[in-house]
XYZ file of C-alpha atoms in Angstrom:
578
model
C 0.000 0.000 0.000
C 1.443 3.341 -1.033
C 1.069 5.294 2.156
C 2.045 2.534 4.538
C 5.046 0.922 2.834
C 8.264 1.569 4.763
C 10.503 0.644 1.815
C 9.218 3.299 -0.565
C 8.066 0.759 -3.145
C 5.509 -1.980 -3.652
C 6.178 -5.400 -2.182
C 6.732 -7.711 -5.098
C 6.492 -6.985 -8.792
C 3.912 -5.004 -10.674
C 1.955 -7.990 -11.972
C 0.993 -9.218 -8.536
C -2.715 -9.359 -7.634
C -4.508 -6.355 -6.149
C -4.512 -7.972 -2.714
C -0.745 -8.451 -2.824
C -0.220 -4.891 -4.032
C -2.223 -3.465 -1.144
C -0.874 -5.859 1.469
C 1.321 -4.382 4.159
C 2.648 -5.617 7.467
C 3.507 -3.517 10.464
C 6.218 -6.026 11.313
C 8.106 -5.231 8.109
C 7.636 -1.453 8.291
C 10.956 0.197 8.795
C 12.834 3.262 7.689
C 11.379 6.717 7.699
C 7.624 6.166 7.873
C 6.298 6.591 11.400
C 3.055 4.691 11.019
C 2.119 5.160 14.677
C 2.194 8.915 14.215
C 0.129 8.547 11.049
C -2.484 6.286 12.688
C -2.620 8.588 15.716
C -3.319 11.437 13.318
C -6.228 9.541 11.754
C -7.587 8.713 15.213
C -7.368 12.316 16.423
C -8.995 13.573 13.230
C -11.930 11.144 13.517
C -12.331 11.873 17.223
C -12.238 15.585 16.495
C -15.001 15.204 13.918
C -17.163 13.329 16.416
C -16.609 16.062 19.047
C -17.471 18.823 16.577
C -20.650 16.918 15.713
C -21.534 16.420 19.394
C -20.912 20.076 20.200
C -23.028 21.329 17.329
C -25.810 18.888 18.175
C -25.846 20.197 21.724
C -25.805 23.815 20.634
C -28.396 23.653 17.881
C -29.545 20.063 17.406
C -33.225 20.946 17.174
C -32.461 23.802 14.780
C -30.872 21.362 12.351
C -33.845 19.013 12.603
C -36.229 21.916 12.053
C -34.222 23.068 9.046
C -34.267 19.616 7.499
C -37.954 19.145 8.197
C -39.185 22.558 7.126
C -37.172 22.765 3.926
C -37.603 19.296 2.477
C -41.049 19.616 0.928
C -39.375 19.860 -2.489
C -36.458 17.770 -3.775
C -34.344 20.840 -4.592
C -34.947 22.216 -1.107
C -33.868 18.852 0.296
C -30.610 19.130 -1.660
C -29.927 22.618 -0.305
C -30.866 21.683 3.277
C -28.836 18.459 3.131
C -25.801 20.356 1.835
C -25.986 23.077 4.484
C -26.632 20.826 7.474
C -23.942 18.317 6.477
C -21.448 21.109 5.788
C -22.010 22.389 9.325
C -22.302 19.097 11.192
C -19.750 17.294 8.996
C -21.665 14.065 9.536
C -23.611 12.665 6.610
C -24.504 9.642 8.778
C -26.275 11.877 11.318
C -28.116 13.706 8.543
C -29.141 10.374 7.025
C -30.393 9.193 10.434
C -32.592 12.296 10.733
C -33.870 11.835 7.186
C -34.734 8.195 7.920
C -36.681 9.309 10.983
C -38.607 11.893 8.940
C -39.212 9.369 6.167
C -40.423 6.649 8.536
C -42.574 9.165 10.396
C -44.367 10.102 7.172
C -43.111 13.687 7.295
C -41.279 13.757 3.968
C -41.561 11.953 0.643
C -38.931 9.436 -0.400
C -37.921 11.616 -3.372
C -37.279 14.545 -1.014
C -35.225 12.266 1.239
C -33.183 11.312 -1.826
C -32.589 15.026 -2.399
C -31.229 15.366 1.132
C -28.869 12.424 0.555
C -27.582 14.072 -2.639
C -27.035 17.294 -0.707
C -25.294 15.445 2.122
C -22.726 14.098 -0.336
C -21.987 17.655 -1.443
C -21.867 18.859 2.175
C -19.061 16.451 3.081
C -16.741 18.259 0.646
C -16.722 21.280 2.962
C -14.088 19.654 5.195
C -11.725 19.342 2.245
C -12.073 23.057 1.485
C -11.258 23.982 5.110
C -8.239 21.686 5.191
C -6.950 22.847 1.803
C -7.398 26.510 2.801
C -5.897 26.416 6.303
C -4.396 23.009 6.920
C -1.422 23.294 4.584
C -0.979 27.060 4.514
C -0.473 27.632 8.247
C 1.449 26.006 11.062
C -1.230 23.445 11.801
C -0.155 22.540 15.330
C 0.121 26.201 16.333
C -3.335 26.740 14.834
C -4.772 23.805 16.815
C -3.320 24.579 20.259
C -5.465 27.663 21.073
C -8.649 25.742 20.195
C -7.532 22.790 22.323
C -6.594 24.961 25.300
C -9.753 27.083 25.276
C -11.963 24.089 24.501
C -10.621 21.920 27.327
C -10.754 24.746 29.887
C -14.274 25.725 28.849
C -15.488 22.125 29.044
C -13.872 21.379 32.420
C -14.761 24.559 34.271
C -18.211 25.279 32.841
C -19.541 21.724 32.732
C -22.617 22.745 34.722
C -23.640 25.262 32.055
C -24.829 23.337 28.982
C -24.254 26.092 26.416
C -20.647 26.724 27.431
C -20.056 23.002 27.825
C -21.010 22.343 24.205
C -18.975 25.362 23.054
C -16.007 23.751 24.775
C -16.671 20.403 23.110
C -16.901 22.092 19.708
C -13.616 23.997 20.183
C -11.909 20.862 21.463
C -13.092 18.908 18.435
C -11.955 21.642 16.060
C -8.511 21.628 17.625
C -8.270 17.842 17.441
C -9.144 17.973 13.740
C -6.095 20.111 12.961
C -3.802 18.343 15.427
C -4.636 15.032 13.747
C -4.027 16.651 10.354
C -0.612 17.839 11.545
C 0.391 14.309 12.600
C -0.676 12.869 9.239
C 1.003 15.689 7.307
C 4.354 15.402 9.133
C 4.540 11.607 8.869
C 3.777 11.650 5.114
C 6.115 14.595 4.434
C 8.974 12.791 6.154
C 8.263 9.597 4.249
C 7.996 11.378 0.892
C 11.361 13.077 1.402
C 13.166 9.761 1.748
C 11.677 7.550 -0.983
C 11.762 7.344 -4.746
C 8.418 8.849 -5.739
C 8.701 7.859 -9.380
C 7.818 4.248 -8.551
C 4.246 5.200 -7.694
C 3.481 6.404 -11.202
C 3.891 2.888 -12.556
C 0.678 1.608 -11.073
C -2.693 1.976 -12.717
C -5.328 4.393 -11.499
C -7.787 1.615 -10.809
C -5.549 0.395 -7.990
C -5.727 3.830 -6.396
C -9.505 3.731 -6.894
C -9.745 0.416 -5.041
C -7.386 1.692 -2.367
C -9.658 4.674 -1.750
C -12.700 2.384 -1.515
C -11.017 -0.045 0.898
C -9.543 2.507 3.304
C -12.725 4.585 3.412
C -14.840 1.487 4.017
C -12.534 0.581 6.928
C -12.357 3.979 8.632
C -15.926 4.887 7.552
C -15.092 8.512 6.888
C -14.649 9.970 3.428
C -13.555 13.271 5.023
C -10.648 11.545 6.777
C -9.711 9.749 3.567
C -9.727 12.998 1.618
C -7.415 14.560 4.214
C -5.047 11.607 3.802
C -5.038 12.121 0.035
C -4.498 15.861 0.422
C -1.535 15.174 2.708
C -0.090 12.765 0.148
C -0.487 15.165 -2.779
C 0.894 18.048 -0.690
C 4.019 15.962 -0.047
C 4.312 15.171 -3.751
C 3.821 11.487 -3.062
C 1.186 11.026 -5.778
C -0.037 12.972 -8.774
C -3.392 14.674 -9.253
C -4.770 11.868 -11.400
C -3.975 9.195 -8.814
C -5.262 11.424 -6.017
C -8.521 12.009 -7.872
C -8.909 8.255 -8.393
C -8.579 7.797 -4.618
C -11.095 10.573 -3.986
C -13.582 8.865 -6.288
C -12.907 5.633 -4.403
C -13.513 7.456 -1.102
C -16.898 8.692 -2.334
C -17.862 5.127 -3.231
C -16.387 3.655 -0.040
C -18.317 5.994 2.228
C -21.586 4.455 0.999
C -20.710 1.227 2.821
C -21.447 2.938 6.151
C -25.095 3.293 5.177
C -25.128 -0.117 3.476
C -23.903 -1.835 6.657
C -26.411 0.122 8.714
C -29.188 -1.020 6.390
C -28.490 -4.721 6.940
C -31.456 -6.012 8.880
C -33.025 -2.546 8.753
C -36.364 -1.311 7.509
C -37.350 -1.028 3.861
C -36.845 2.754 3.923
C -33.311 2.366 5.244
C -32.426 -0.151 2.534
C -33.926 2.059 -0.159
C -31.868 5.053 0.921
C -28.716 2.917 1.181
C -29.264 1.538 -2.314
C -29.931 5.004 -3.737
C -26.812 6.442 -2.082
C -24.715 3.569 -3.464
C -26.168 4.156 -6.937
C -25.510 7.896 -6.756
C -21.843 7.540 -5.838
C -21.169 4.307 -7.691
C -22.543 5.301 -11.099
C -21.127 8.830 -11.058
C -17.834 7.612 -9.582
C -17.272 5.007 -12.285
C -18.160 7.451 -15.064
C -15.868 10.154 -13.668
C -13.070 7.606 -13.225
C -12.961 7.092 -16.992
C -12.948 10.871 -17.519
C -10.223 11.788 -15.031
C -7.962 13.422 -17.637
C -10.831 15.515 -18.981
C -11.829 16.627 -15.483
C -8.265 17.671 -14.675
C -8.028 19.544 -17.975
C -11.322 21.279 -17.156
C -9.987 22.501 -13.812
C -6.860 23.881 -15.484
C -8.450 25.558 -18.494
C -11.739 26.790 -17.052
C -10.801 27.507 -13.434
C -7.092 28.113 -14.124
C -5.986 26.431 -10.913
C -2.312 25.743 -10.340
C -2.412 24.642 -6.695
C -2.928 20.836 -6.681
C -4.742 20.993 -3.311
C -7.411 23.390 -4.531
C -7.555 21.576 -7.833
C -8.348 18.332 -6.037
C -11.031 19.718 -3.699
C -12.619 21.574 -6.608
C -12.757 18.362 -8.636
C -14.277 16.562 -5.637
C -17.009 19.213 -5.396
C -17.451 19.106 -9.160
C -18.025 15.336 -9.100
C -20.678 15.700 -6.419
C -22.222 18.570 -8.365
C -22.424 16.376 -11.459
C -24.086 13.722 -9.285
C -26.792 16.181 -8.260
C -27.348 17.449 -11.804
C -27.415 13.926 -13.200
C -29.906 12.415 -10.777
C -32.144 15.376 -9.873
C -34.373 15.092 -12.988
C -34.957 11.396 -12.280
C -35.831 11.498 -8.573
C -39.555 10.914 -9.190
C -39.148 7.729 -11.308
C -36.347 6.614 -8.994
C -38.729 6.991 -6.044
C -41.300 4.791 -7.796
C -38.639 2.190 -8.613
C -37.289 2.115 -5.058
C -40.759 1.742 -3.560
C -41.110 -1.531 -5.452
C -37.946 -2.809 -3.786
C -37.610 -4.387 -0.340
C -41.348 -4.735 0.242
C -40.725 -7.809 2.373
C -38.700 -5.619 4.754
C -41.575 -3.285 5.538
C -41.971 -3.609 9.339
C -44.930 -5.600 10.594
C -47.432 -3.948 12.868
C -50.675 -1.989 12.972
C -49.025 1.402 13.346
C -48.493 3.590 10.327
C -45.455 5.609 11.363
C -43.665 4.497 14.529
C -42.920 1.019 13.196
C -40.677 2.619 10.569
C -38.450 4.705 12.848
C -36.112 4.261 15.779
C -36.182 6.204 19.039
C -32.661 7.600 18.530
C -34.067 11.036 17.669
C -36.721 11.557 20.382
C -38.165 14.785 18.982
C -38.986 13.096 15.671
C -40.223 9.952 17.407
C -42.657 12.114 19.410
C -43.953 13.685 16.205
C -44.574 10.214 14.763
C -46.309 9.116 17.974
C -48.485 12.223 17.893
C -49.476 11.433 14.305
C -50.407 7.912 15.396
C -52.797 9.424 17.947
C -54.781 10.966 15.099
C -55.348 7.468 13.712
C -56.268 6.055 17.113
C -58.766 8.881 17.629
C -60.401 8.375 14.236
C -60.653 4.612 14.769
C -62.146 5.165 18.221
C -64.795 7.570 16.930
C -65.676 5.231 14.044
C -66.067 2.358 16.496
C -68.315 4.464 18.753
C -70.503 5.453 15.797
C -70.829 1.859 14.606
C -71.709 0.629 18.083
C -74.351 3.259 18.743
C -75.910 3.535 15.286
C -75.078 0.596 13.059
C -74.815 -2.522 15.181
C -76.647 -5.590 13.890
C -78.171 -7.923 16.402
C -78.915 -11.674 16.420
C -82.019 -13.165 14.825
C -85.292 -12.720 16.653
C -85.580 -16.471 17.239
C -82.177 -16.631 18.950
C -81.985 -17.804 22.558
C -82.239 -15.381 25.448
C -78.632 -16.144 26.419
C -77.443 -15.368 22.882
C -79.264 -12.043 22.973
C -77.791 -11.149 26.364
C -74.203 -12.029 25.418
C -74.460 -10.604 21.907
C -71.263 -8.994 20.588
C -71.001 -8.492 16.778
C -67.872 -10.052 15.319
C -66.986 -7.010 13.227
C -67.202 -4.710 16.245
C -65.108 -7.084 18.345
C -62.564 -7.258 15.535
C -62.421 -3.459 15.305
C -61.932 -3.190 19.053
C -59.256 -5.898 19.095
C -57.353 -4.099 16.336
C -57.529 -0.960 18.416
C -56.139 -2.892 21.390
C -53.330 -4.356 19.272
C -52.390 -0.879 18.087
C -52.457 0.342 21.678
C -50.025 -2.413 22.692
C -47.647 -1.563 19.838
C -47.689 2.150 20.626
C -47.137 1.576 24.342
C -44.109 -0.607 23.572
C -42.745 2.167 21.385
C -43.384 4.705 24.161
C -41.474 2.524 26.644
C -38.484 2.328 24.292
C -38.653 6.075 23.794
C -38.816 6.629 27.546
C -35.460 4.824 27.880
C -33.790 7.493 25.715
C -32.150 10.607 27.139
C -35.220 12.843 26.947
C -35.337 16.514 27.758
C -37.930 17.620 30.320
C -40.371 18.924 27.707
C -39.998 15.719 25.669
C -40.684 13.565 28.726
C -43.804 15.620 29.502
C -45.010 15.336 25.917
C -44.507 11.568 25.980
C -46.516 11.359 29.191
C -49.356 13.366 27.619
C -49.451 11.157 24.531
C -49.377 7.955 26.605
C -52.274 9.298 28.647
C -54.134 10.187 25.453
C -53.769 6.636 24.193
C -55.125 5.187 27.420
C -58.094 7.581 27.564
C -59.128 6.782 23.979
C -58.905 3.004 24.297
C -60.686 2.897 27.676
C -63.345 5.191 26.224
C -63.831 2.760 23.338
C -64.117 -0.098 25.828
C -66.967 1.667 27.612
C -68.988 1.511 24.384
C -67.886 -2.002 23.486
C -69.191 -3.293 26.823
C -72.759 -2.048 26.209
C -73.321 -3.467 22.717
C -75.664 -6.199 23.999
C -77.520 -3.636 26.146
C -78.081 -1.400 23.134
C -79.466 -4.347 21.192
C -81.761 -5.172 24.073
C -83.047 -1.602 24.083
C -83.506 -1.699 20.302
C -85.673 -4.841 20.566
C -87.817 -3.435 23.386
C -91.511 -2.905 22.697
C -92.094 -0.004 25.053
C -91.783 3.394 23.289
C -90.024 4.902 26.304
C -86.975 2.651 25.805
C -86.771 3.649 22.140
C -86.883 7.300 23.216
C -83.953 6.789 25.612
C -81.953 5.030 22.877
C -82.698 7.742 20.299
C -81.745 10.403 22.836
C -78.372 8.730 23.464
C -77.743 8.388 19.741
C -78.408 12.101 19.337
C -75.968 12.886 22.156
C -73.227 10.909 20.381
C -74.003 12.700 17.123
C -73.809 16.080 18.861
C -70.481 15.088 20.444
C -68.993 14.209 17.066
C -70.212 17.535 15.671
C -68.540 19.425 18.523
C -65.348 17.450 17.911
C -65.325 18.357 14.210
C -65.818 22.019 15.035
C -63.055 21.916 17.615
C -60.732 20.128 15.210
C -61.356 22.841 12.606
C -59.795 25.373 14.998
C -56.417 23.638 14.402
C -55.184 24.862 17.794
C -55.610 24.166 21.471
C -58.632 25.921 22.965
C -58.582 25.225 26.692
C -61.883 27.002 27.516
C -63.712 24.897 24.903
C -62.140 21.720 26.261
C -63.278 22.531 29.777
C -66.724 23.665 28.654
C -67.451 20.427 26.783
C -66.206 18.327 29.690
C -68.454 20.177 32.110
C -71.397 19.869 29.702
C -70.945 16.091 29.469
C -71.028 15.796 33.267
C -74.084 18.023 33.549
C -75.923 16.205 30.741
C -75.209 12.834 32.352
C -76.716 13.978 35.660
C -79.684 15.417 33.795
C -80.292 12.161 31.864
C -80.159 10.003 34.991
C -82.515 12.324 36.848
C -84.887 12.374 33.871
C -84.812 8.571 33.635
C -85.930 8.047 37.226
C -88.492 10.850 36.990
C -90.198 9.459 33.885
C -90.322 5.899 35.197
C -93.121 7.032 37.537
C -95.456 7.456 34.592
C -93.908 5.358 31.809
C -93.405 1.632 31.380
C -90.245 -0.190 30.361
C -89.561 -3.810 29.453
C -85.815 -3.298 29.939
C -84.438 -3.312 33.509
C -83.927 0.154 34.942
C -80.408 -0.832 35.992
C -79.601 -1.607 32.333
C -80.876 1.768 31.158
C -78.935 3.598 33.882
C -75.815 1.586 33.090
C -76.042 2.404 29.368
C -76.449 6.117 30.075
C -73.549 6.059 32.515
C -71.179 4.227 30.163
C -72.085 6.345 27.121
C -71.247 9.569 28.945
C -68.244 8.015 30.665
C -66.908 6.879 27.291
C -67.484 10.280 25.698
C -65.818 11.990 28.656
C -62.727 9.776 28.421
C -62.451 10.339 24.679
C -62.723 14.092 25.184
C -60.008 13.965 27.861
C -57.840 12.098 25.392
C -58.422 14.814 22.797
C -57.447 17.480 25.324
C -54.297 15.623 26.378
C -53.315 15.072 22.769
C -53.736 18.752 21.896
C -51.397 20.046 24.610
C -48.629 22.129 23.043
C -48.986 20.530 19.645
C -45.682 21.108 17.756
C -45.829 22.624 14.294
C -44.039 19.607 12.868
C -47.179 17.505 13.144
C -48.561 19.097 10.000
C -49.171 16.494 7.306
C -46.759 16.424 4.403
C -48.022 13.405 2.526
């Protein structure tokens, strides 16, 4: 392997296999190449990137999620948002994780998620521009030390103040980035000064392409690989054409991070991984065969003479060509991808939460809130069917059959509601185990309470199905009047709900007013029942009539409480996109 060979030449002759060409052994390394310094540089650089990412997440994590969510309703907006967020966070994997959460939560279309992935590939080139601009033009170690000193002191002595703590982490990470770069730069410069560089030109570009793929797949960071290549070209170890071949390999190799993460994952995750591999693989292979033309373009059009800037420009140009090449085909690509991996669509009754993890709690809460809309609609449909459209047994059925009557379709609807409740509660428990902020924990509690209110409210109606049928079959007009009155109350409740829903915002006075009205109406109905029994006859037990009235209003009250709990501080992100 070029960068790790201590003898300054390939082991063996030029016609050896690729594996033999790239093989190296630490035991045989000798001479001028300090591989420990080089590997320490890679480690510090990767650690620095992770600290920068952690610091930025702590400082403005929600802002990045809001930016991605708000500006991904169009594919081109997704490209811009993906580029900006990745350029700042310098973590395409984190951006992809957020996009997967939005995609699984039904908040963005697949084609818009593909736009974000295209933008994320462009955003990763920002590191190369920083390194090329500052990393080789200044004394890197001297540049890193102030960031390290201020970052460590800020982190240690202001750890109790979150904002300053994350500022310290960010500065520390930034310093580590350049300290790691300095270690890599010095080790490669020393090696390049002591070896015969002409031997490297004998090997074909495709070997450098494979080398870029292999190293990037191992360290799982195209940014780190690009810094290695920049260090090598700065030392004169390789030419621009070989360096560009390695950069193309790095762009392909970085896709393996998402591919590995997609193994055993959901259908959405596999679709994004496949699309990302196609983006970088197809464009990378095409650009590999046009390396000379790309280099000539950078010289003639952009008139660049500095090989560092020439290389980072070509890297950005390749990613720009990727965006231009695939953007017009995102819609048919979306349709094609949706036909793939259908067997990997998660099983379950839920529509959104089954597709996402709990790693991003704020997005998981949005998905859970959207599930509550479905639970509410199913609950109200079940209530309507029970009160208005239930079908009883035949008239010649036994008394016991009439008493224990429960329609199969209604029982099935209720059981499906219960199954969904179980799935959502399991999701809520997993989410509760995450490191939630106080407001997120409160929101999760509200949504869990909403779920319980709605399902228990549905159960109140399910338990009186046979009583309603008994009242429907009664011969005394008074019983029919009571039943019709209850049906009208349910209809009025649904009307009030529709009007409240049309407000599209929380109206606490209305919530309280309806709750009080339900209690007052229940008392009024019970009092009226006992008053009218003095003069009217009934062939249904009074206890049954009282029980039906009680459970109808109890069920409506619980459902209304669920609506109120669900509407507390509804975030703007819950707006439907699909």
